[in-house]
mmCIF file of C-alpha atoms in Angstrom:
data_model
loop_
_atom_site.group_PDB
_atom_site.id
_atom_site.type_symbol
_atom_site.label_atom_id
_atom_site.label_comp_id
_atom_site.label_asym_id
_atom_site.label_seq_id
_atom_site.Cartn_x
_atom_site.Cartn_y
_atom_site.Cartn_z
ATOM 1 C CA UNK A 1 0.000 0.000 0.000
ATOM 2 C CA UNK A 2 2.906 2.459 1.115
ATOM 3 C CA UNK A 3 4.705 1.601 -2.352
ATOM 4 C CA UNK A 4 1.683 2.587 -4.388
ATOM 5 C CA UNK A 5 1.003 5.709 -2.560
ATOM 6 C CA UNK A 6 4.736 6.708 -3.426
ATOM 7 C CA UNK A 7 4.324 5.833 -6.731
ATOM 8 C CA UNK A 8 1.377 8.098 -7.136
ATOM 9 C CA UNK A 9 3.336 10.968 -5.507
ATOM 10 C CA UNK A 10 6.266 10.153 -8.177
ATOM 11 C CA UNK A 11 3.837 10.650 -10.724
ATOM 12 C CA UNK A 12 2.149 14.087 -9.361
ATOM 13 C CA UNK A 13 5.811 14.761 -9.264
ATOM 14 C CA UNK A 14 7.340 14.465 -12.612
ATOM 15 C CA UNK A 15 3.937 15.770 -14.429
ATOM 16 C CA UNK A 16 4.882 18.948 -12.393
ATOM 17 C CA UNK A 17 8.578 19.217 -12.635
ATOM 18 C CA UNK A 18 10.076 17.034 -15.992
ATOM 19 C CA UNK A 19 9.213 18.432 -19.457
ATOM 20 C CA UNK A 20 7.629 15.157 -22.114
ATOM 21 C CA UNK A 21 10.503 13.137 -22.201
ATOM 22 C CA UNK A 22 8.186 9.815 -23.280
ATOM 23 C CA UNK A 23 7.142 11.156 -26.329
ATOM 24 C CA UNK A 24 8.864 9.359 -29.437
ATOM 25 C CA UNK A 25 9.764 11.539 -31.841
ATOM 26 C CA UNK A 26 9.416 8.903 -34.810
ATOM 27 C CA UNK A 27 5.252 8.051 -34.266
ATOM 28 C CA UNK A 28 4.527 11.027 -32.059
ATOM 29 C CA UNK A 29 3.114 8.793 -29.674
ATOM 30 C CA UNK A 30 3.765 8.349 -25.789
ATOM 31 C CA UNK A 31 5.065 5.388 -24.323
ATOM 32 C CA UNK A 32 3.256 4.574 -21.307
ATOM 33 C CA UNK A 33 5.634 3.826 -18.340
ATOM 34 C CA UNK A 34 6.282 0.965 -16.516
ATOM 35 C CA UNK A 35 5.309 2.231 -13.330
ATOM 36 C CA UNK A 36 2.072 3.652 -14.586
ATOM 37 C CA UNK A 37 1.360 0.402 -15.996
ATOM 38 C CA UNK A 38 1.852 -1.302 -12.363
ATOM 39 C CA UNK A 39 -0.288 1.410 -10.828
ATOM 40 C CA UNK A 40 -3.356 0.413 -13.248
ATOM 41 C CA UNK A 41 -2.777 -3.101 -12.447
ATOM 42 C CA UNK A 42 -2.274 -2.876 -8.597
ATOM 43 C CA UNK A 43 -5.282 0.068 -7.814
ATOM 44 C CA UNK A 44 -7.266 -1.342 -5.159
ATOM 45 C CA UNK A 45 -10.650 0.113 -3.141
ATOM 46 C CA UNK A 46 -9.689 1.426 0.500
ATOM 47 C CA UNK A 47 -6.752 3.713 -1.724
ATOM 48 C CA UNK A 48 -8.805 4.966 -3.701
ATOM 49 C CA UNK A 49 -11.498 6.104 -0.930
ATOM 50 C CA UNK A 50 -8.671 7.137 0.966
ATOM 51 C CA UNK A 51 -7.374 9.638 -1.923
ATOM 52 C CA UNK A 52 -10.860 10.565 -2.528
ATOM 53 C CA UNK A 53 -11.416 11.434 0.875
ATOM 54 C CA UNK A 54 -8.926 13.622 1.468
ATOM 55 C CA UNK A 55 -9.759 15.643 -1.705
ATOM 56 C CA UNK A 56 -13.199 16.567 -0.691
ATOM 57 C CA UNK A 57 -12.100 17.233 2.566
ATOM 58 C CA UNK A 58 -13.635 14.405 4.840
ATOM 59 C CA UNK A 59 -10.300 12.557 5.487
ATOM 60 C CA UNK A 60 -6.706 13.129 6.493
ATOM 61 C CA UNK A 61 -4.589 13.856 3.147
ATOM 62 C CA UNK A 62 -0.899 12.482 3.334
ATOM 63 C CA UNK A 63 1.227 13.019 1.093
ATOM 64 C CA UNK A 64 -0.266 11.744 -2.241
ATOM 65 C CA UNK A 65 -3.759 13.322 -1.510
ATOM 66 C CA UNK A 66 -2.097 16.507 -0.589
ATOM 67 C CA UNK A 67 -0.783 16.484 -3.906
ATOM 68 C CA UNK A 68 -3.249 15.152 -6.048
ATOM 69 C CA UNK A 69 -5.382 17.861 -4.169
ATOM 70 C CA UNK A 70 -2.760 20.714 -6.249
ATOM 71 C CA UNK A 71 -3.898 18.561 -9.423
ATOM 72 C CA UNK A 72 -7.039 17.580 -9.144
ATOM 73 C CA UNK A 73 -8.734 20.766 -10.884
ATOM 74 C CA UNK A 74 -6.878 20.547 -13.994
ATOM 75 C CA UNK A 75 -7.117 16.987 -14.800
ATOM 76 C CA UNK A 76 -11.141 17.348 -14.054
ATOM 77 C CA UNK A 77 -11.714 20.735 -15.981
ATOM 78 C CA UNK A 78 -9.432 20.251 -19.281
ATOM 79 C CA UNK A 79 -10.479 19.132 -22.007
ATOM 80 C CA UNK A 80 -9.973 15.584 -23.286
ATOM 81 C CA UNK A 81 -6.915 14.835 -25.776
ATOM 82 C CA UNK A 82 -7.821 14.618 -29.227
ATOM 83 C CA UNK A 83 -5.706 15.926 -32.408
ATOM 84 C CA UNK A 84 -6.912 19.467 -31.330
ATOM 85 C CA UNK A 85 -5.784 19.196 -28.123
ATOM 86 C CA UNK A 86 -2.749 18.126 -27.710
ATOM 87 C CA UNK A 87 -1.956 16.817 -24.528
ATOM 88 C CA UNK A 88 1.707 15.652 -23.056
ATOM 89 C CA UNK A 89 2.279 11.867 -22.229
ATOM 90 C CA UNK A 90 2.031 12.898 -18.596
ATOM 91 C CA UNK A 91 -1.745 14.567 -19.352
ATOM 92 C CA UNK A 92 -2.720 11.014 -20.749
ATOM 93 C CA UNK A 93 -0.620 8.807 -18.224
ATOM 94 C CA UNK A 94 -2.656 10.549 -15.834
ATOM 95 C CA UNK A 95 -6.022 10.252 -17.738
ATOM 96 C CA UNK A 96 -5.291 6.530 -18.305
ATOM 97 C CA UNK A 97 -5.083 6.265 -14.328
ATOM 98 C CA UNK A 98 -8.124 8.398 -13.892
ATOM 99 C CA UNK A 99 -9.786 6.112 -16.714
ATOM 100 C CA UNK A 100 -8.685 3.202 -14.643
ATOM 101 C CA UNK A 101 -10.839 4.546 -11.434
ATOM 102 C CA UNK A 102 -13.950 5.516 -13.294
ATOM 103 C CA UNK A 103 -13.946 2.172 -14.684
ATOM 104 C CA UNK A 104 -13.749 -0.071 -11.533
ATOM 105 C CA UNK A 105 -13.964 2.975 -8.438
ATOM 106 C CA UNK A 106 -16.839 4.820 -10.455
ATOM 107 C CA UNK A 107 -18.595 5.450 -7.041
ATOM 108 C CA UNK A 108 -15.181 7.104 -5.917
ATOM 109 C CA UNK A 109 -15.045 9.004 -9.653
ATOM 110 C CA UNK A 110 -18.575 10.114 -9.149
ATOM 111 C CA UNK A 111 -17.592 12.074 -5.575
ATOM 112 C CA UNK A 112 -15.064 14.048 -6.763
ATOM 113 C CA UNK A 113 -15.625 14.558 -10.089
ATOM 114 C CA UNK A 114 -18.304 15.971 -9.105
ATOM 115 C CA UNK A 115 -17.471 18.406 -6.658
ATOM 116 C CA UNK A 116 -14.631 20.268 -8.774
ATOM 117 C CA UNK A 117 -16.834 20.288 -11.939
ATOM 118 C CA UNK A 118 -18.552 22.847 -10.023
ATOM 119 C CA UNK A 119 -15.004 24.775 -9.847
ATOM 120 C CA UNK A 120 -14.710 24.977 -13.539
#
């Protein structure tokens, strides 16, 4: 549980601070990471809740809520990648994650979602 939290605070991380360094240049297409892959795979309920209560303010944050709270906005209020939009590979690493949750934690989705809709 500890390892996935930190791996979801590496990821808040580097879509903050490291410029698109998946992209390859060839096919213009992201390569999804390893550890984003392992995050999909290992998700599990009582993280999820946990994450999802410290955004809406109804639970401790540590320190992956608190910053997933910093990100939470943009990733609900942007618009969805398409060849209009471009988005980085750490916009759609995150969106596959998010895509991930909606799929199997929709109940979790649902509660934040939407309460920062209202914020856009």
């Amino acid at each position: 549980m500890m390892s996935l939290k930190l791996f979801f605070l590496a990821i808040v991380i580097l879509s903050n601070v490291m410029p698109s360094i998946t992209r390859v240049a060839k096919k213009n297409k992201c390569t999804i990471e390893k550890r984003v892959k392992m995050a999909i795979k290992t998700m599990n309920r009582p993280f999820v809740t946990e994450v999802a209560d410290c955004l809406l303010g109804v639970g401790e944050c540590d320190a992956i809520g608190s910053e997933v709270k910093g990100q939470i906005k943009e990733a609900v209020c942007s618009k969805p990648c398409n060849r209009k939009t471009n988005c980085s590979c750490e916009q759609i690493q995150v969106r596959l994650i998010l895509r991930k949750i909606r799929a199997e934690f929709n109940d979790q989705y649902l509660r934040v979602f939407g309460e920062y809709e209202k914020q856009c």
